[in-house]
Coordinates of C-alpha atoms in Angstrom, one line a residue:
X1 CA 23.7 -15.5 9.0
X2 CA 20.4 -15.1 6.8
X3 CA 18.1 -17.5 6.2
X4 CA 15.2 -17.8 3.7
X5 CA 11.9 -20.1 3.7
X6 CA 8.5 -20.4 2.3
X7 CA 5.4 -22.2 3.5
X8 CA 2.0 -22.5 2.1
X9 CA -1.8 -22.8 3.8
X10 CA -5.0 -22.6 3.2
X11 CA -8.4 -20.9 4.3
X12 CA -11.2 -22.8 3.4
X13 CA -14.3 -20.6 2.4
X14 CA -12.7 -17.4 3.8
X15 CA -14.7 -14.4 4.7
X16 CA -13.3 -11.3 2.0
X17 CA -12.4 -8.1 3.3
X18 CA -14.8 -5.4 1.8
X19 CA -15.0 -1.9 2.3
X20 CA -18.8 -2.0 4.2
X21 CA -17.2 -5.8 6.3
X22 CA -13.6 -5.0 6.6
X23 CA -13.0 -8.6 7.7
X24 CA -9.3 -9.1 9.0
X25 CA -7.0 -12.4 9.8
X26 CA -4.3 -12.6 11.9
X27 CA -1.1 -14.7 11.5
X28 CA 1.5 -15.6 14.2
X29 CA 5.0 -16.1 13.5
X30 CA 7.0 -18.1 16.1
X31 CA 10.8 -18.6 15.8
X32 CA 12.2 -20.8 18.2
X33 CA 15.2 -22.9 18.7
X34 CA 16.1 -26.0 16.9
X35 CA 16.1 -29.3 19.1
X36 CA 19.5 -30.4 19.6
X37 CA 22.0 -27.3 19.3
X38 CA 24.1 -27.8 22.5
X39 CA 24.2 -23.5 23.0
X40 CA 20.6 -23.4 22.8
X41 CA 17.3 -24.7 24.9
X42 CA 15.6 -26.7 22.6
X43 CA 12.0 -24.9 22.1
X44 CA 12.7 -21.7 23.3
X45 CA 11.1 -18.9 21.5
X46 CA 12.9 -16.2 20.7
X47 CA 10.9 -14.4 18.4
X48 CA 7.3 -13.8 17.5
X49 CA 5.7 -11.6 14.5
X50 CA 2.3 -11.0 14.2
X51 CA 0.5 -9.6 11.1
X52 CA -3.0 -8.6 10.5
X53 CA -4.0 -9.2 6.8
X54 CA -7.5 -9.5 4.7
X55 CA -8.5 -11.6 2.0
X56 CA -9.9 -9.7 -1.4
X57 CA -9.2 -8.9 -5.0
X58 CA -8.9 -6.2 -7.1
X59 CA -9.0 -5.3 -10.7
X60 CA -8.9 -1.9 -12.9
X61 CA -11.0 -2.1 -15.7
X62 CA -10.2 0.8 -18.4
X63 CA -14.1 0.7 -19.6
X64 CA -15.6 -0.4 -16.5
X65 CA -13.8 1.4 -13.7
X66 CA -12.7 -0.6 -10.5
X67 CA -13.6 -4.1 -8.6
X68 CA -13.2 -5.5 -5.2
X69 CA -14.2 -9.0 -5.4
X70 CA -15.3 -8.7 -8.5
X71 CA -18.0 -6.2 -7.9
X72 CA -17.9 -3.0 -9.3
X73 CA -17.2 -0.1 -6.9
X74 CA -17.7 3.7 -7.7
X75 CA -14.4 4.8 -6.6
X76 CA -15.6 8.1 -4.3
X77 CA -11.7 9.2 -3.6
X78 CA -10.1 12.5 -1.5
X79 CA -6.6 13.7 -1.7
X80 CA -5.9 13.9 2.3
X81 CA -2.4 15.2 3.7
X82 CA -0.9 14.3 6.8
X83 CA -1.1 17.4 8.9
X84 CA -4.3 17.7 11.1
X85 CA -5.4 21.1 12.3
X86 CA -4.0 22.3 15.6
X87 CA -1.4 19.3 15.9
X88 CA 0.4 19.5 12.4
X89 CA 2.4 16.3 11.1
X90 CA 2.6 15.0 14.8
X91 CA -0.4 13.3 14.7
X92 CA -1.6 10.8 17.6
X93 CA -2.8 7.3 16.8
X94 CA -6.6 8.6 17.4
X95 CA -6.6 11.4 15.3
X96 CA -6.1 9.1 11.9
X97 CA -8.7 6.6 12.9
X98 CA -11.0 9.9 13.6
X99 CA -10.0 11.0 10.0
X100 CA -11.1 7.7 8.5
X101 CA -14.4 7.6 10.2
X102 CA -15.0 11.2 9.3
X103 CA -14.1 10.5 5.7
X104 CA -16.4 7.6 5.8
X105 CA -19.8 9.4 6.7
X106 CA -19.2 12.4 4.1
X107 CA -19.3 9.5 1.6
X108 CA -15.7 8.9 0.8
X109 CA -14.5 5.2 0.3
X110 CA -10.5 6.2 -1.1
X111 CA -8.0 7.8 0.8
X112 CA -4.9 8.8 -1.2
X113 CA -2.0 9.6 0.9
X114 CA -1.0 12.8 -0.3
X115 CA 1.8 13.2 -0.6
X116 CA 3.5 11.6 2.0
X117 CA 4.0 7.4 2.8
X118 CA 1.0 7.3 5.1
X119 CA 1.9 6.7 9.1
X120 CA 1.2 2.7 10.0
X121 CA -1.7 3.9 12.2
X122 CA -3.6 5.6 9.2
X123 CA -2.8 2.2 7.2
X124 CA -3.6 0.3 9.9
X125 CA -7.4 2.2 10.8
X126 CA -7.8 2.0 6.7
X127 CA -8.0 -1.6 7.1
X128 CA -10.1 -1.7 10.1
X129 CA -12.6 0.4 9.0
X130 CA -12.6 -0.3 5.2
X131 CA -10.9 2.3 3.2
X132 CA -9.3 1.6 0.3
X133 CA -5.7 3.1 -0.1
X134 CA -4.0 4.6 -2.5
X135 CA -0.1 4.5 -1.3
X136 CA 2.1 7.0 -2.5
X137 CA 5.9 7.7 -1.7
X138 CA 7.5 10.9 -1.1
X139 CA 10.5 11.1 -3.7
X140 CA 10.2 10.2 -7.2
X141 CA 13.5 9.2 -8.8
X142 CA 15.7 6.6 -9.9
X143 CA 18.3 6.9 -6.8
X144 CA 19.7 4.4 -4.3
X145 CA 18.0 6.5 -1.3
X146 CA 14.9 7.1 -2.9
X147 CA 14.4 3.9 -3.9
X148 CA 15.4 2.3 -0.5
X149 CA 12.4 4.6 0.8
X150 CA 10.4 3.5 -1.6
X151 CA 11.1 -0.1 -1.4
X152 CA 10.8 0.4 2.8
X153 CA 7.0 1.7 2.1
X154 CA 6.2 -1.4 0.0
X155 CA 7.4 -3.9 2.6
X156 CA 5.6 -2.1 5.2
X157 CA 2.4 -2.2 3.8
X158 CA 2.3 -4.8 1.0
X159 CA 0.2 -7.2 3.4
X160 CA -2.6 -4.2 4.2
X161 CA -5.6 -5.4 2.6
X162 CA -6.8 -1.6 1.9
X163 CA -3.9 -0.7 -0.2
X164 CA -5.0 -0.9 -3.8
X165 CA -2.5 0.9 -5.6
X166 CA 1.4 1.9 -5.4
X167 CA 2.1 6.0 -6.2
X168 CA 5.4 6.6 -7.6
X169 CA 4.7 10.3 -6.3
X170 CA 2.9 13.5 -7.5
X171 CA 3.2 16.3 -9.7
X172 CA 7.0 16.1 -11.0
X173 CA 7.1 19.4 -13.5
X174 CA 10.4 19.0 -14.9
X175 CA 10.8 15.1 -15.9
X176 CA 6.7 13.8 -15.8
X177 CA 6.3 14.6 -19.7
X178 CA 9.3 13.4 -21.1
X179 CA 11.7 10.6 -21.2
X180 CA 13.7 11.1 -18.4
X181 CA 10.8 10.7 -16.1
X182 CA 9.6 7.5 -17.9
X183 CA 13.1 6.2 -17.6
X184 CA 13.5 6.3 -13.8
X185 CA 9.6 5.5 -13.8
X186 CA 10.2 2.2 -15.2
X187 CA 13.5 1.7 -12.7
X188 CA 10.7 2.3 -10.0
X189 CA 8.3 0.1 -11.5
X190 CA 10.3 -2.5 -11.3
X191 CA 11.6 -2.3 -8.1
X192 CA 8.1 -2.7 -6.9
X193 CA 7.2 -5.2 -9.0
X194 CA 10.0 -6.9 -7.4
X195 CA 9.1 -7.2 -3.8
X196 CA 4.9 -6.9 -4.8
X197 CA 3.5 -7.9 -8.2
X198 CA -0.4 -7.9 -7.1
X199 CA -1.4 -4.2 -7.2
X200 CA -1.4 -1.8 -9.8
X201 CA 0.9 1.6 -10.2
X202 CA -0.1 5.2 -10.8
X203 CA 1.4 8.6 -10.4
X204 CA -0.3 12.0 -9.2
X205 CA 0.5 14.0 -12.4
X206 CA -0.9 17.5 -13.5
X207 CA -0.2 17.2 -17.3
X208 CA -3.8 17.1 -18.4
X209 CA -3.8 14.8 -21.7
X210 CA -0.4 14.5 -22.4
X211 CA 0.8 10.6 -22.6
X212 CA 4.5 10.7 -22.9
X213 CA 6.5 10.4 -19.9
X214 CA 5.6 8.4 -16.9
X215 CA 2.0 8.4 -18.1
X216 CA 3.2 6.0 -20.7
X217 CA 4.6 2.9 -17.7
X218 CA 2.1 3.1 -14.6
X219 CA -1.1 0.6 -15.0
X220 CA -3.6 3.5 -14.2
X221 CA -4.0 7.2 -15.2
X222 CA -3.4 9.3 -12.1

């Protein structure tokens, strides 16, 4: 059987997650057992979830740029794939926190994930050592597998407070310009609207000027 419930709370004067204090909460989950079920001890635990999460806002502006907690920020971004030199995609938990750092004394506050769903650890050291994100799926398409991939990345990492922005993907030649692509774009927009509504959308395309197509449904120009 599945259940569903919602509860609300409040942090008084909460310290905001920033990209120079990359402040991070924590919240516990506890499910235990209902008192009086004769199969069941009454206050036993049987499962805990906990989730690290930041407090912070975000806005594009077309004319002014970008701004976390309502200060403006000169988005200084790199294009960074998975592989590593010497280990390829098999990357240990180390390596992407030694990326970040790296990334962060060259000067470099935005990571997009390019152009792969970023590992938890990379997500996960983005938030800890303020990053900002840019979070882009594999696949671009309208399909039940691709978006059940794309919908798994969103649950994932919809409570990272360094995610600013959803990629629908990168680069897609043959449908990007033209209505096909902005057809399954907007099936894909939706779906993430669905499960997050608080970030923006964008798309890694190569088309130069050209509007039509996907350029014409994602909130900023990728």
């Amino acid at each position: 059987d599945k259940t569903s419930m919602e509860a609300e709370f409040q942090i008084d004067n909460p310290i905001l997650w920033d990209i120079d204090n990359p402040h991070l909460y924590e919240l516990k989950v506890i499910l235990s057992c209902k008192s009086g079920l004769e199969y069941e001890e009454a206050g036993r635990v049987t499962d805990v979830v906990t989730q690290t999460f930041g407090i912070r806002s975000i806005k594009f502006d077309a004319e002014k740029g970008f701004f976390l907690n309502g200060c403006r920020v000169q988005l200084n971004g790199a294009c960074v794939h998975q592989d590593f030199a010497c280990v390829g995609v098999a990357v240990p938990d180390d390596v992407h926190e030694y990326k970040i750092r790296k990334l962060k004394e060259m000067g470099v506050n935005a990571y997009r994930s390019s152009h792969n769903a970023p590992a938890p650890e990379l997500v996960e050291a983005c938030d800890k050592l303020g990053m900002l994100l840019m979070d882009e799926t594999r696949m671009f398409g309208s399909s039940p597998d691709i978006l059940s991939q794309m919908e798994a990345l969103v649950r994932r990492d919809r409570n990272h407070p360094s995610v600013i922005l959803w990629s629908l993907g990168n680069e897609e030649h043959s449908v990007q310009s033209n209505n096909r692509g902005r057809r399954m774009a907007k099936t894909m927009i939706r779906a993430i609207h669905a499960l997050d509504n608080t970030r923006p959308i964008t798309f890694g395309a190569n088309n130069g000027i050209d509007y039509e197509g996907i350029n014409e449904c994602v909130d900023v120009r990728g």
